[in-house]
mmCIF file of C-alpha atoms in Angstrom:
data_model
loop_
_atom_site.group_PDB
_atom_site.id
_atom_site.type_symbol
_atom_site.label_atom_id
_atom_site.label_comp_id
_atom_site.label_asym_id
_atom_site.label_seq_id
_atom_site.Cartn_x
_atom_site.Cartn_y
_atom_site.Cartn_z
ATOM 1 C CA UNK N 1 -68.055 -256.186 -19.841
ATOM 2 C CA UNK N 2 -65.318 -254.282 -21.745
ATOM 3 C CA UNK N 3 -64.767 -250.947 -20.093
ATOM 4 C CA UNK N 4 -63.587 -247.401 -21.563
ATOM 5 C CA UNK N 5 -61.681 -246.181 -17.790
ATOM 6 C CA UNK N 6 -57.999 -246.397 -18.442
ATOM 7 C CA UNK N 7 -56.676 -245.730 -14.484
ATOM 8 C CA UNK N 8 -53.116 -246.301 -14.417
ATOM 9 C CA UNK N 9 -51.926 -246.983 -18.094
ATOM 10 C CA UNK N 10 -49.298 -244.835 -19.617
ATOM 11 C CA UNK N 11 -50.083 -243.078 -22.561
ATOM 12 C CA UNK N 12 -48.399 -240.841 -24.972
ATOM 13 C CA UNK N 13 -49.691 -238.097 -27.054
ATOM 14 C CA UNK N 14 -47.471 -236.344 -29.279
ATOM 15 C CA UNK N 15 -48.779 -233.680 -30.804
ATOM 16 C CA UNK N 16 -51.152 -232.686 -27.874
ATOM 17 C CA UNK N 17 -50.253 -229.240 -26.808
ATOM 18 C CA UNK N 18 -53.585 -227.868 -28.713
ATOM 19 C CA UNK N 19 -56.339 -229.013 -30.530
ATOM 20 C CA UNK N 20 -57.476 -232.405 -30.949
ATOM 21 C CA UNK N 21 -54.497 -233.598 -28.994
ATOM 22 C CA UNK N 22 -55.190 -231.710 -26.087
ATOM 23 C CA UNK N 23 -58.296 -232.809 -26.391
ATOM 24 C CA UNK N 24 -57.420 -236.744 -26.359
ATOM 25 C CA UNK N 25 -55.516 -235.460 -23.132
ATOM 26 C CA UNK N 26 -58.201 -234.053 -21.103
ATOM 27 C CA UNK N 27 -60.115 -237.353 -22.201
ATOM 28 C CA UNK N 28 -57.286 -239.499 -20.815
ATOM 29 C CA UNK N 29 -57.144 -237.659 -17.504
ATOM 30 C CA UNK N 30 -60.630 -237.818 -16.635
ATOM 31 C CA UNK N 31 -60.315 -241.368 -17.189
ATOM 32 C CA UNK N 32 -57.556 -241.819 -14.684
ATOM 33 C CA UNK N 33 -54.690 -242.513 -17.444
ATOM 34 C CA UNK N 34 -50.632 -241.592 -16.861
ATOM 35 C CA UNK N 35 -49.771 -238.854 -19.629
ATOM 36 C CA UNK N 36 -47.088 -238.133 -21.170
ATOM 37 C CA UNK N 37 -47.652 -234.946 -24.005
ATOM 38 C CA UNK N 38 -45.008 -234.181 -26.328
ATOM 39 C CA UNK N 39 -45.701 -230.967 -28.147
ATOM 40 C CA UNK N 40 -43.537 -228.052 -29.475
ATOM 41 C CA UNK N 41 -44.146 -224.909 -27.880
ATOM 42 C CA UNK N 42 -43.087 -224.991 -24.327
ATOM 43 C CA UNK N 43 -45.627 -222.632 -22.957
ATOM 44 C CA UNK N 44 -48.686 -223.775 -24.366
ATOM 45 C CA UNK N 45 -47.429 -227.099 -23.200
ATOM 46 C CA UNK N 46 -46.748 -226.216 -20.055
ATOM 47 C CA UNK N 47 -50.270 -224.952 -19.862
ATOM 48 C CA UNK N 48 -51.567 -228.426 -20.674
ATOM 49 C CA UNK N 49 -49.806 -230.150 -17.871
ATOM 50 C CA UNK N 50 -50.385 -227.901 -15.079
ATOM 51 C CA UNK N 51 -54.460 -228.315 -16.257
ATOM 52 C CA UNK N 52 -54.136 -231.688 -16.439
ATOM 53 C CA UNK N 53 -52.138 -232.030 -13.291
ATOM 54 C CA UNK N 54 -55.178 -229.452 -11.677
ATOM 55 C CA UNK N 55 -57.975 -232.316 -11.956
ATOM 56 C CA UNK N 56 -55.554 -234.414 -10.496
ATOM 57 C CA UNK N 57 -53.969 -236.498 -13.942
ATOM 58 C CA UNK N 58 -50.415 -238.002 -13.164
ATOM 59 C CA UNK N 59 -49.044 -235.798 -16.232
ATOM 60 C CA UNK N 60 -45.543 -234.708 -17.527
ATOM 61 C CA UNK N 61 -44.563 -232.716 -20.875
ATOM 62 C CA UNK N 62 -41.830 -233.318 -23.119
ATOM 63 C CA UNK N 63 -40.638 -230.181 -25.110
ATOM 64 C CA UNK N 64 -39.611 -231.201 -28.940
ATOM 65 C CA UNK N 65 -38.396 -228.062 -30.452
ATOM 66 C CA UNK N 66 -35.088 -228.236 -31.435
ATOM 67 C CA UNK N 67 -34.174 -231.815 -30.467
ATOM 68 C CA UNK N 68 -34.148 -234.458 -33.177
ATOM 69 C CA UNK N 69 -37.126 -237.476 -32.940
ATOM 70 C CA UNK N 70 -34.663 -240.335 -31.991
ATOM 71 C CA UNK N 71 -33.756 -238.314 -28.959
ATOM 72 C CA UNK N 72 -37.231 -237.185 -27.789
ATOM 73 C CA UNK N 73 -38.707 -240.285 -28.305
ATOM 74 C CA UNK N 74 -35.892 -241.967 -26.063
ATOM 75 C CA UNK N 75 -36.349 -239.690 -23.617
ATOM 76 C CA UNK N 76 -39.782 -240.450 -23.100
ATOM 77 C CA UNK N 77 -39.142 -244.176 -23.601
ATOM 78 C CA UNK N 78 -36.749 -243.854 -20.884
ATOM 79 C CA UNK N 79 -39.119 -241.991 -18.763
ATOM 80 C CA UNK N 80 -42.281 -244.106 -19.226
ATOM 81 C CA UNK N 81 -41.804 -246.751 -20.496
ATOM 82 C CA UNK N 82 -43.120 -248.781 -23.844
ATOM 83 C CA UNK N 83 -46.680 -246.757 -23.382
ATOM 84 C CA UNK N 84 -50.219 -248.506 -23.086
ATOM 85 C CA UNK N 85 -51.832 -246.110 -25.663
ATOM 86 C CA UNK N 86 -50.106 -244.098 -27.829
ATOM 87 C CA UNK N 87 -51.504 -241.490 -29.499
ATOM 88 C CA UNK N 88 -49.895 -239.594 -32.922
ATOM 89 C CA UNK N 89 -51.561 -236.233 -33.892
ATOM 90 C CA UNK N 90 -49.555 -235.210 -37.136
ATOM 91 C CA UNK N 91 -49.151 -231.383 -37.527
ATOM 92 C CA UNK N 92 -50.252 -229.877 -41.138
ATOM 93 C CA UNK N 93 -50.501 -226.968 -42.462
ATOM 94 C CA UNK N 94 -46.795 -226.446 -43.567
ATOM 95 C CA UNK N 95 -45.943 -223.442 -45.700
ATOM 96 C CA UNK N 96 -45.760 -225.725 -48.713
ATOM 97 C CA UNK N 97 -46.130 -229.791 -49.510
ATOM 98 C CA UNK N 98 -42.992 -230.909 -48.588
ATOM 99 C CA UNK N 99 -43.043 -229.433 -45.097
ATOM 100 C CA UNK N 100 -46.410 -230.520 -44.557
ATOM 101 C CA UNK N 101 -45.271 -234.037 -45.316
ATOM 102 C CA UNK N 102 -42.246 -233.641 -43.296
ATOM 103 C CA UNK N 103 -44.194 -232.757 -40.164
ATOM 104 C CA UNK N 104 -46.797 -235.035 -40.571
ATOM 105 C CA UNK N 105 -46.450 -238.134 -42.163
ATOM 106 C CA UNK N 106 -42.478 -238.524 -41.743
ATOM 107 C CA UNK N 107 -43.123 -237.671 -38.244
ATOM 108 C CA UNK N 108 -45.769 -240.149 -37.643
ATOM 109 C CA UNK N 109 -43.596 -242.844 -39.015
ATOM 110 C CA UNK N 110 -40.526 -242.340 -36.685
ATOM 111 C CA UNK N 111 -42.854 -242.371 -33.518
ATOM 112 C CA UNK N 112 -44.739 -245.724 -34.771
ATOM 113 C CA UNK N 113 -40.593 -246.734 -35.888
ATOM 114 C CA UNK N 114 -39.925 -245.765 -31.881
ATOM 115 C CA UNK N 115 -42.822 -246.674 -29.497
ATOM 116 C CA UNK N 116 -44.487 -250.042 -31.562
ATOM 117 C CA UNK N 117 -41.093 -252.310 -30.702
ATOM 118 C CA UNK N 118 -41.322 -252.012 -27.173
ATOM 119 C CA UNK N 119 -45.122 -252.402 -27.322
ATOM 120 C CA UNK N 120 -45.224 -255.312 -29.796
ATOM 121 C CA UNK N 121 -42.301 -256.678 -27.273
ATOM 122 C CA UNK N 122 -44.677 -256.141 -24.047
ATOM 123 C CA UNK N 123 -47.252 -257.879 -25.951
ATOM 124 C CA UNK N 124 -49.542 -255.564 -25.478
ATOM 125 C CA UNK N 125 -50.752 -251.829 -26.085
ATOM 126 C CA UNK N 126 -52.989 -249.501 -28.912
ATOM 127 C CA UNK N 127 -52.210 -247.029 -31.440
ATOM 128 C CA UNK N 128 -54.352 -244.393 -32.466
ATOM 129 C CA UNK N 129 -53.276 -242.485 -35.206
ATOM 130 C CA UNK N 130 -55.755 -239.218 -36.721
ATOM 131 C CA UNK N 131 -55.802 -238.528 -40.141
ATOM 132 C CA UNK N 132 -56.581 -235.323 -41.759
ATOM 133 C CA UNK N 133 -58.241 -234.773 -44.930
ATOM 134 C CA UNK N 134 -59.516 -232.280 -47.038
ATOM 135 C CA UNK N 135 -58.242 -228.968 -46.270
ATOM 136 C CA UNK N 136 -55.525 -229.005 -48.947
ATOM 137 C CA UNK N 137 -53.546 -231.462 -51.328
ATOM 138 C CA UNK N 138 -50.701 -231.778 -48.555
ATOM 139 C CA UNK N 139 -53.263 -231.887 -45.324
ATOM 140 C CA UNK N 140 -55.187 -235.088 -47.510
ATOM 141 C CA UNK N 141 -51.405 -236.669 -48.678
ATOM 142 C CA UNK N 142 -50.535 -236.399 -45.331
ATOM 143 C CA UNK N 143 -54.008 -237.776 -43.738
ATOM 144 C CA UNK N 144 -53.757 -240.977 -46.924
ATOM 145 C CA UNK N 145 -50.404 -241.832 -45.542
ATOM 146 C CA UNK N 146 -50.917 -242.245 -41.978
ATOM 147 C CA UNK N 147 -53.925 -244.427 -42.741
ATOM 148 C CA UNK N 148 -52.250 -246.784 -45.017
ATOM 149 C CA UNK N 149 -49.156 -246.879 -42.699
ATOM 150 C CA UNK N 150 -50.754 -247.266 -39.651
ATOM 151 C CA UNK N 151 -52.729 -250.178 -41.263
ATOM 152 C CA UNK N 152 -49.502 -252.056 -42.008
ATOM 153 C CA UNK N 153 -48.265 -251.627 -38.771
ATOM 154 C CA UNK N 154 -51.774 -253.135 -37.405
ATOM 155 C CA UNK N 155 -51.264 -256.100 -39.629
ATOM 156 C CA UNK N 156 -47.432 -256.053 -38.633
ATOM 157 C CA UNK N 157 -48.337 -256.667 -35.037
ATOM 158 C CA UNK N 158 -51.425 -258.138 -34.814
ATOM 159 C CA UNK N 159 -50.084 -261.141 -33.733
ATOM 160 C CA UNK N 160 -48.292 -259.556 -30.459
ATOM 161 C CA UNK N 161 -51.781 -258.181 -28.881
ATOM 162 C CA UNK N 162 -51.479 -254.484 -30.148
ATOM 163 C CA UNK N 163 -53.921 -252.619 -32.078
ATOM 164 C CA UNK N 164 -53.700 -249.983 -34.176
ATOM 165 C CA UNK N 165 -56.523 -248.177 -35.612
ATOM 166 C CA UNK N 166 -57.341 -244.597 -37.607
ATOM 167 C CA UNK N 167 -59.690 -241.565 -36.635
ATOM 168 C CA UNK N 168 -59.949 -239.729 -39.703
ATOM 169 C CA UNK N 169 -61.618 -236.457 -39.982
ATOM 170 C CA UNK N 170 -61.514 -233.166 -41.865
ATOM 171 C CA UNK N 171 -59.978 -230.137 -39.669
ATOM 172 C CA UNK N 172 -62.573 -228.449 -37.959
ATOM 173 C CA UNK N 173 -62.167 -226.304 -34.764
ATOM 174 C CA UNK N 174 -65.102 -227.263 -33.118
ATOM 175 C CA UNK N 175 -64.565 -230.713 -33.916
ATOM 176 C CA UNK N 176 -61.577 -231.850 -31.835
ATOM 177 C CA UNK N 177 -63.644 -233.073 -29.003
ATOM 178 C CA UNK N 178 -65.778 -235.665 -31.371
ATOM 179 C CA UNK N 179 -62.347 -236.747 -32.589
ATOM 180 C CA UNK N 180 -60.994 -237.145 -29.400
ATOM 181 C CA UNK N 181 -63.624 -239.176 -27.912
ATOM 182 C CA UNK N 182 -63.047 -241.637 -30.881
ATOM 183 C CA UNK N 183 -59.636 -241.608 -30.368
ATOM 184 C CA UNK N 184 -60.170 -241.993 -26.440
ATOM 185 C CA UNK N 185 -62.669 -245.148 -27.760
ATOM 186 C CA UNK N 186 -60.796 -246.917 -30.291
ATOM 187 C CA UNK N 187 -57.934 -246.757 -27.707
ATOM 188 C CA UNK N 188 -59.883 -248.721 -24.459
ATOM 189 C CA UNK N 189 -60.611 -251.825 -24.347
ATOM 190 C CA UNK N 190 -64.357 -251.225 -25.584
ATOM 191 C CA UNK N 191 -63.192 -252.368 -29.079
ATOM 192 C CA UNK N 192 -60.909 -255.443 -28.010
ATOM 193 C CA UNK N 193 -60.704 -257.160 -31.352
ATOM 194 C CA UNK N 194 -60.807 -253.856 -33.449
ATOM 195 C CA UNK N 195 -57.498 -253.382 -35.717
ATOM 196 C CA UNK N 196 -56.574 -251.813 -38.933
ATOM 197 C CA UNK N 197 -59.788 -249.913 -39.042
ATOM 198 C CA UNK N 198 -60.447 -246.661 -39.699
ATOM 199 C CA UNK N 199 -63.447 -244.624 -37.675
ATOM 200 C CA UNK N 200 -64.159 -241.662 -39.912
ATOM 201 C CA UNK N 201 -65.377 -238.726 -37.691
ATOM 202 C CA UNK N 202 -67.512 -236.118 -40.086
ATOM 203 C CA UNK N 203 -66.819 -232.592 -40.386
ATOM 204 C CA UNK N 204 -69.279 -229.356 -40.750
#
């Protein structure tokens, strides 16, 4: 029987200082997983880890303000190691299209450019992206792109044993735990064949 406990595997959340990424965190914990959260604001981060490191997770934070991706994400590689799970939350909400973009989908692309390698080389691993949709031209851009990208990834790699699936979903507060638990699902090994899919998650 395929399980959903994850004791022991690294994963990485970037984007999970709040929200639906601090959600997939708490998930992770309770299910006995190493975590590694990269997020931007140091304090609210901070937060995170010292909750997650309170019900006894194995957790560490990675600050990302001010450094460039390259660097962050080999500083966690270096630290962890090519992940188990990895899990991309895309920030939105820029003050106009472009930054939106910037921060989401650009941002997506450089982790999957950084963390898949090592994966795909391992021969093993899953990707969970979450697209957004709905909430504006730029939140829905941002939420088409990381489905079709992480799609071609899956189909890049589905020969080395990794999966990479979708949890799409429009932005709702009280939604991030639904989305999480997807996430959290799509990410075990409760799905073991499931690739290139996308598990839409309804919002109110």
């Amino acid at each position: 029987m395929y399980r959903t406990e994850l004791k022991g595997r690294v994963a990485v959340v970037l984007g999970g200082a709040g929200g639906v990424g601090a959600a997939v965190c708490r998930l992770l914990a309770a299910r006995g997983a190493r975590i590694a959260v990269i997020g931007d604001d140091e304090a609210e981060l901070q937060d995170l880890v010292d909750e997650l490191r309170w019900v006894g997770a194995d957790a560490v934070g990675i600050v990302s303000t001010g450094v460039d991706a390259a660097s962050v994400h080999a500083g966690v590689l270096s630290e962890v190691g090519a992940p188990d799970l990895l899990f991309l939350v895309p920030c939105t909400g820029g003050a106009d299209f472009r930054t939106s973009v910037d921060s989401g989908l650009t941002a997506t692309f450089e982790a999957l450019q950084a963390f898949v390698p090592p994966m795909a080389e391992a021969r093993t691993g899953t990707v969970v992206t979450v697209a957004p949709f709905g909430t504006d031209a730029a939140t829905s851009a941002v939420g088409g792109g990381v489905t079709a990208l992480t799609q071609h990834v899956a189909r890049e790699v589905a020969a080395s044993g990794v999966r990479a699936n979708v949890v799409s979903w429009t932005p709702q507060a009280e939604r991030v735990e639904d989305v999480a638990f997807a996430a959290v699902y799509l990410a075990s090994d409760a799905p073991p064949t499931m690739t290139a899919t996308t598990f839409d998650v309804a919002g109110r």
